[in-house]
XYZ file of C-alpha atoms in Angstrom:
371
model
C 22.608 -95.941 -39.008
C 23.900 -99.817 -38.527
C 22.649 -100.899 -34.605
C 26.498 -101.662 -33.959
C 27.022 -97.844 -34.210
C 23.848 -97.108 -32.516
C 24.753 -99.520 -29.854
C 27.734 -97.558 -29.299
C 27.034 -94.161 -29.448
C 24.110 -95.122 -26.432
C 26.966 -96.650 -24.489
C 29.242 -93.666 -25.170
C 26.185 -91.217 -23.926
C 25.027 -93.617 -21.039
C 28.706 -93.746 -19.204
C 28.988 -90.263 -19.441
C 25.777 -89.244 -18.013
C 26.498 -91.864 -15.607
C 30.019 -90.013 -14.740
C 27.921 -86.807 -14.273
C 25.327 -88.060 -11.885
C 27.886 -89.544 -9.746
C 29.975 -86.520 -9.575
C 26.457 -84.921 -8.862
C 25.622 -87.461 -5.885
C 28.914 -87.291 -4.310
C 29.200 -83.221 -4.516
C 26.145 -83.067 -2.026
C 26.938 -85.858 0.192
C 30.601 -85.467 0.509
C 31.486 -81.898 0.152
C 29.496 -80.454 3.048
C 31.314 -82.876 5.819
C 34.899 -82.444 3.492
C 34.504 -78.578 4.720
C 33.629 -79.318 8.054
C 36.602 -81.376 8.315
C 38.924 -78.691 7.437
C 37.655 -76.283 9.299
C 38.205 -78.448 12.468
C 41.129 -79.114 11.347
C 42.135 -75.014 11.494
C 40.420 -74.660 14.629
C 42.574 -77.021 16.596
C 46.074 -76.463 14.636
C 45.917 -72.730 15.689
C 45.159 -73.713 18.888
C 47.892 -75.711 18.973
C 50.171 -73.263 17.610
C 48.711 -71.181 20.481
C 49.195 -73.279 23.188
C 52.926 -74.642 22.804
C 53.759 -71.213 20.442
C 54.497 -72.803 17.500
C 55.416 -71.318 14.310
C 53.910 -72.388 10.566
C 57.215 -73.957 9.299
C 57.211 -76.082 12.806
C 54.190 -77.105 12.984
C 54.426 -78.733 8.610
C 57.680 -80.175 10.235
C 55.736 -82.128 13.002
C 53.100 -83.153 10.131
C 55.477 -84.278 7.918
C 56.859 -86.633 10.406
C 54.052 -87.752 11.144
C 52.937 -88.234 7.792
C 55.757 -90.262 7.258
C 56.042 -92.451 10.089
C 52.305 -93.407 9.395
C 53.074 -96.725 7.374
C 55.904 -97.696 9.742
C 53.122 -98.390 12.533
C 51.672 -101.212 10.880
C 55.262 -103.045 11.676
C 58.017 -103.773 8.556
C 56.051 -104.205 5.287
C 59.072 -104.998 3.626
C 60.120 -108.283 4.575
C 58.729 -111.585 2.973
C 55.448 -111.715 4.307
C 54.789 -107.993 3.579
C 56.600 -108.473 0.075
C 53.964 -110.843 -0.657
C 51.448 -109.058 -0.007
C 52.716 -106.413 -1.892
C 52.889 -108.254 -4.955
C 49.848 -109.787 -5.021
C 48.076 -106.462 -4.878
C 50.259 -105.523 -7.685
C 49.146 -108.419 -10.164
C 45.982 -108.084 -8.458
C 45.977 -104.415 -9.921
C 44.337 -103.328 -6.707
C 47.365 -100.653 -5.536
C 46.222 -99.865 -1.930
C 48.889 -97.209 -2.162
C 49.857 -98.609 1.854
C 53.066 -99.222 0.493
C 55.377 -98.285 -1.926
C 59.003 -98.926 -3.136
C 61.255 -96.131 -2.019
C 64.525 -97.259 -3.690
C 65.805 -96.901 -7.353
C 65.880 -100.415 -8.328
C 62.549 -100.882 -6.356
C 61.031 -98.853 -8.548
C 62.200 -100.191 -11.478
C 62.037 -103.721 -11.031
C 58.376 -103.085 -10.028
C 57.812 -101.846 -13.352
C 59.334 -104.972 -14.715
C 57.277 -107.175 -12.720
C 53.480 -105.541 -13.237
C 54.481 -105.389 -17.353
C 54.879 -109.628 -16.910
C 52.583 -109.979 -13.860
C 49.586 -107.871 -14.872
C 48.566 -109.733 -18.440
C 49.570 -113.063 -16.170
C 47.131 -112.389 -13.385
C 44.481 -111.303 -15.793
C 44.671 -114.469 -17.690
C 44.664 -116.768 -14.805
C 41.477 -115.193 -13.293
C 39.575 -115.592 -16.311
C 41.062 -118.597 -17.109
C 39.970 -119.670 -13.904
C 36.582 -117.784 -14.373
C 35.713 -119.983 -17.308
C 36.124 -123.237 -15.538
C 33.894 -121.759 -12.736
C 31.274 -120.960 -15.336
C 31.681 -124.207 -16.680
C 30.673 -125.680 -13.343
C 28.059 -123.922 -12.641
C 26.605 -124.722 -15.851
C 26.658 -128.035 -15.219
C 25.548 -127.955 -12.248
C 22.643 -126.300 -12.933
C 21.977 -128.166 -15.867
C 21.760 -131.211 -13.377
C 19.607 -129.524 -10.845
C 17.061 -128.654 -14.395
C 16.996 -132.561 -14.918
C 16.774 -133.546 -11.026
C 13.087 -130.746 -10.611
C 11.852 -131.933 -14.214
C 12.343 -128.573 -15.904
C 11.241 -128.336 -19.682
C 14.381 -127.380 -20.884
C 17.728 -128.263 -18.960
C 20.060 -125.662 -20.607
C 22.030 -123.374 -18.421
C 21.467 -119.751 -20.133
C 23.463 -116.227 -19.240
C 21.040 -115.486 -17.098
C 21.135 -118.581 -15.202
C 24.957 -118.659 -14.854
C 24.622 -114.705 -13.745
C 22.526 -115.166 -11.155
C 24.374 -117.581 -9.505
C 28.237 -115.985 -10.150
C 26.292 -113.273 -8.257
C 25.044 -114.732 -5.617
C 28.583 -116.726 -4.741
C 29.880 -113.314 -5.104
C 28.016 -111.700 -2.676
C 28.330 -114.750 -0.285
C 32.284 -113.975 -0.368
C 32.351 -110.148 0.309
C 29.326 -110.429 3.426
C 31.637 -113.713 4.635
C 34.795 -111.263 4.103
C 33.419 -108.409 5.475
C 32.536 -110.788 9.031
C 36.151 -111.762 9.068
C 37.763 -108.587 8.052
C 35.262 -106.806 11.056
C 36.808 -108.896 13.673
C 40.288 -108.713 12.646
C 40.202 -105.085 11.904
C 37.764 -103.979 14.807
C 36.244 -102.245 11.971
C 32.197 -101.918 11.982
C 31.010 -104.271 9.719
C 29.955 -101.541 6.710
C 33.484 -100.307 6.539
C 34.519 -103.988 6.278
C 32.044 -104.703 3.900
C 33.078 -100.979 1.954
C 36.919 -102.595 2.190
C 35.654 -106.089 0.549
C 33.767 -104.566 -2.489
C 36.450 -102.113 -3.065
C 39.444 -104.978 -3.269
C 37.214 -107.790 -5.175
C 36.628 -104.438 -7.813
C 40.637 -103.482 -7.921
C 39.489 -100.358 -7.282
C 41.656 -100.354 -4.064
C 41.746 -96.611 -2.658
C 43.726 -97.189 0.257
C 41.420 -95.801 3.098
C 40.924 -99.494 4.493
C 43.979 -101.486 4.465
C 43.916 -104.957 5.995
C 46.997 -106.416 8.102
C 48.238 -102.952 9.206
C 47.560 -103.380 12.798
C 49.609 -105.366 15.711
C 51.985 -106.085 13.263
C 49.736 -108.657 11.637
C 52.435 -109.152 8.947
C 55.213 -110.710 10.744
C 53.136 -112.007 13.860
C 49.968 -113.370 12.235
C 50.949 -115.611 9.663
C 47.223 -117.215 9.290
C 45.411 -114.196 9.138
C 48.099 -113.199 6.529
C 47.267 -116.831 4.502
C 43.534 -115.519 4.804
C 43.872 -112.722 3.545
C 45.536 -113.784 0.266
C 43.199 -116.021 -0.037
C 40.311 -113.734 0.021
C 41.516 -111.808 -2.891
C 42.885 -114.333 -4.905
C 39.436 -116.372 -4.887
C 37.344 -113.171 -4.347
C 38.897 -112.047 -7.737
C 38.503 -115.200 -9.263
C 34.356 -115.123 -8.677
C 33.999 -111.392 -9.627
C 36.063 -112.248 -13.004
C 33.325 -115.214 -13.353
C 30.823 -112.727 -13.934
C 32.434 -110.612 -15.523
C 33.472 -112.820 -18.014
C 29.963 -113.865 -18.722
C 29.004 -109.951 -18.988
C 31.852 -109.299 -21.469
C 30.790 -112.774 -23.218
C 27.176 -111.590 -23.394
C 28.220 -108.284 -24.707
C 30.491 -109.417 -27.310
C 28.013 -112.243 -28.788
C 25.617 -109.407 -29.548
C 28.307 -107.318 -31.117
C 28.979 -110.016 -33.170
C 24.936 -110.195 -34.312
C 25.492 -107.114 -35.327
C 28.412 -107.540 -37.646
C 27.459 -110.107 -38.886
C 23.665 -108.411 -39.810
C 25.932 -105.677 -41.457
C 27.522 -108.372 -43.681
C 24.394 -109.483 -44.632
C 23.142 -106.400 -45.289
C 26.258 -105.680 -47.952
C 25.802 -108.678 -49.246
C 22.273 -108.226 -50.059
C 23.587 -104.297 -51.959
C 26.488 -106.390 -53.652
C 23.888 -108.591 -55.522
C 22.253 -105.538 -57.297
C 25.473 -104.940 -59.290
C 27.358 -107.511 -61.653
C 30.772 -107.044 -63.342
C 30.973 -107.964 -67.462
C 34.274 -108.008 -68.655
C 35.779 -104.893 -66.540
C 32.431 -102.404 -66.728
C 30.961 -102.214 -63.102
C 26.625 -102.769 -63.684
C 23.343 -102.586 -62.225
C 21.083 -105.015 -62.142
C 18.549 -103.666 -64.601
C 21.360 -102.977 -67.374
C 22.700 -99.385 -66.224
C 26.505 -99.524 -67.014
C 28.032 -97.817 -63.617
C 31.302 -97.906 -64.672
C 33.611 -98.954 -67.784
C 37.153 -99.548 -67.885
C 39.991 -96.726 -68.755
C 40.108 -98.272 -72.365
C 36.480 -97.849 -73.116
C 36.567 -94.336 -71.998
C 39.934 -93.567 -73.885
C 38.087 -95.428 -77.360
C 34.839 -93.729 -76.494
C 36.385 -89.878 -76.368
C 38.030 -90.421 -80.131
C 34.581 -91.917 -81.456
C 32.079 -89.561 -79.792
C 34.130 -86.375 -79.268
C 32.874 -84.823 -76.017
C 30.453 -87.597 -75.257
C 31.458 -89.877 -72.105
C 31.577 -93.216 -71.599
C 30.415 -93.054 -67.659
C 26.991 -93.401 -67.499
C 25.068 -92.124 -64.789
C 23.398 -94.311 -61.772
C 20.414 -92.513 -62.574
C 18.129 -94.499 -64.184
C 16.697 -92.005 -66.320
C 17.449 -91.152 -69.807
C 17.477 -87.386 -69.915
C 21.087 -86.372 -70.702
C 21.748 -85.227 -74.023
C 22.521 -87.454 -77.101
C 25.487 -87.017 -78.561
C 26.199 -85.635 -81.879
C 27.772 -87.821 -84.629
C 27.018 -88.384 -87.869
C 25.759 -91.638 -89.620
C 28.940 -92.907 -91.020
C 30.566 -92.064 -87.279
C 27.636 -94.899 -86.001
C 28.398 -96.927 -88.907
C 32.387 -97.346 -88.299
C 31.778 -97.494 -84.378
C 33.601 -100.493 -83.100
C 31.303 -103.214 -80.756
C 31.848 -102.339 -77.126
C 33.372 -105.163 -75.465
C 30.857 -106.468 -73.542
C 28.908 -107.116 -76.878
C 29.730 -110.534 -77.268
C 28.220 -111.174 -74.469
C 24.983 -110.054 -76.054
C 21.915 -111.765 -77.998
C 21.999 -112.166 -81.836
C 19.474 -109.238 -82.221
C 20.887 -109.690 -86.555
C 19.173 -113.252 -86.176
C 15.789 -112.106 -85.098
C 15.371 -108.436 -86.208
C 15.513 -108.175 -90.413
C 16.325 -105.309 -92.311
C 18.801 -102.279 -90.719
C 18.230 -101.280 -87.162
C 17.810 -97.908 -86.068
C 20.737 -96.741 -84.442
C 19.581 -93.431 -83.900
C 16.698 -93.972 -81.343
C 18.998 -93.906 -78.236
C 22.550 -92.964 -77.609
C 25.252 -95.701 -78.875
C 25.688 -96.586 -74.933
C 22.315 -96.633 -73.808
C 21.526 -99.313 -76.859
C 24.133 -101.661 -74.962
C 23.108 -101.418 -71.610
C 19.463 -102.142 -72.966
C 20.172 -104.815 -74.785
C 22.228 -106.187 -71.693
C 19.111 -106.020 -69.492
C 17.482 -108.384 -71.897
C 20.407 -110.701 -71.843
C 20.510 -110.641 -68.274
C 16.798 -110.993 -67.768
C 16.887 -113.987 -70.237
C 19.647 -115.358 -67.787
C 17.449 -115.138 -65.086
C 14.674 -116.864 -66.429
C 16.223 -119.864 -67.244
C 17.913 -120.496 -64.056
């Protein structure tokens, strides 16, 4: 099996073990506290119900408005400043999920505008992402020549290590300023960072929702965009140099392929429409060959075997049948064996076929030897 495929099927095998220890991890850290959650959650609405004697269908009323009235605390999320955020966690293709359009033609322009915006904002950040690794490699090729290094070239691992580290610098800075906007502790603001530089974007953390940050805090708004927009543009630096790195050794392996079909392509030569091996074996002849063989030879066939042996049957024909059989057509292609051998040759020793594909290993060894 070629290493491309092998290469593969490990990475097919790897993500989903990967998927299954997760799901493993998070089933016996989360699912204990999810059922202690719910059954607080029962304890205090029948209590409820209890105490101001409410019925079922009530009490879904009251959490239905509730429900609903949740995103209207953060203030309006629709006007400009809101709208721009909104968008830019569209193209971003982060979708908190804080906000959403709720009319027809909402809905459908924002379809519209993540078909264009989507393939826009991915090409920007690793548009941008390659002039950031550019830098860096520079920059690191200078620092090389400033400490004397042996060699002064920037390699993957070079330019990884320090995509990385600006990374992490931006989500630990984040998470500070996030923590003392938010009043969040700083591991839920750090938790809110990692998840929006990754797009993963659940929605459980959602900056400017508070005070009405959207409409009355126009700088922390501006800082905000910023965060993502550059915070995106250093996570798609290394991840551009991961995808790079994995796609120059795919290509290694192509092109080892070729070369390893090119080396099984020079083992077989075409003379004159018959398909051969190297050592004289005729693979394949053309549909007139077969068609002239099957009215000389009767049942004999002109497709010879890749075997290399010469156990199959002779064929039965008579000596004037050998003597009126017309020259194959790759016989001109052949040595003068007339000039060399005197007297009759002995036709009989091998099947009619067999005595050309012989005689065209000589030729071709002859051609060999004088190149």
């Amino acid at each position: 099996m070629r290493r491309q495929n092998v290469r593969t099927l490990s990475l097919v095998v790897c993500t989903f073990t990967y998927l299954l220890i997760g799901a493993a991890v998070f089933d016996a850290l989360e699912s204990g506290a999810e059922e202690e959650s719910l059954a607080i959650l029962d304890q205090v609405r029948e209590k409820l119900q209890t105490k101001y004697n409410i019925s079922g269908s009530e009490y879904k009323l009251i959490e239905t408005v509730i429900i609903e009235n949740q995103p209207h605390k953060a203030g309006p999320q629709w006007k400009f400043a809101g709208a721009l955020y909104f968008v830019t966690v569209v193209v971003a293709m982060i979708g908190y999920g804080h906000s959403t359009p709720a009319t027809v033609g909402g809905k459908a322009f924002c379809i519209v505008y993540a078909v264009v915006g989507i393939p826009l904002g991915m090409v920007m950040f690793q548009s941008i992402g390659e002039r950031l690794n550019k830098f860096t490699s520079v920059t690191i090729k200078r620092i090389k020549k400033m400490l004397g290094c042996a060699t002064t070239e920037a390699t993957d691992v070079n330019q990884l290590f320090v995509t990385g580290t600006l990374s992490s610098i931006v989500m630990t800075a984040g998470a500070a300023v996030f923590s003392h906007y938010e009043n969040w502790n700083y591991i839920d603001a750090f938790y809110y960072c990692f998840i929006t530089l990754t797009t993963i974007g659940f929605g459980d953390f959602v900056a400017l929702q508070k005070n009405n940050a959207l409409t009355e805090n126009p700088g922390y708004v501006a800082l905000s965009l910023v965060f993502i927009l550059f915070g995106l543009t250093v996570v798609a630096a290394s991840i551009n140099l991961l995808v790079l790195r994995f796609m120059t050794m795919n290509t290694e392996d192509v092109k080892a392929g070729d070369y390893e079909m090119q080396d099984a392509s020079q083992s077989v030569v075409t003379l004159d429409g018959e398909l051969m091996a190297i050592n004289g074996k005729l693979l394949a002849g053309t549909h007139d060959m077969e068609l002239a063989g099957s009215r000389q030879f009767g049942s004999y066939n002109s497709m010879a075997t890749v075997c290399s042996c010469t156990c199959y049957p002779r064929p039965h024909h008579s000596p004037a049948d050998t003597r009126k059989r017309s020259p194959s057509r790759i016989s001109h292609l052949l040595i003068d064996q007339g000039a060399s051998t005197k007297g009759p040759q002995t036709t009989d020793q091998f099947p009619p076929l067999l005595q050309d594909t012989f005689m065209v290993a000589n030729y071709l060894k002859m051609k060999r030897s004088s190149v």
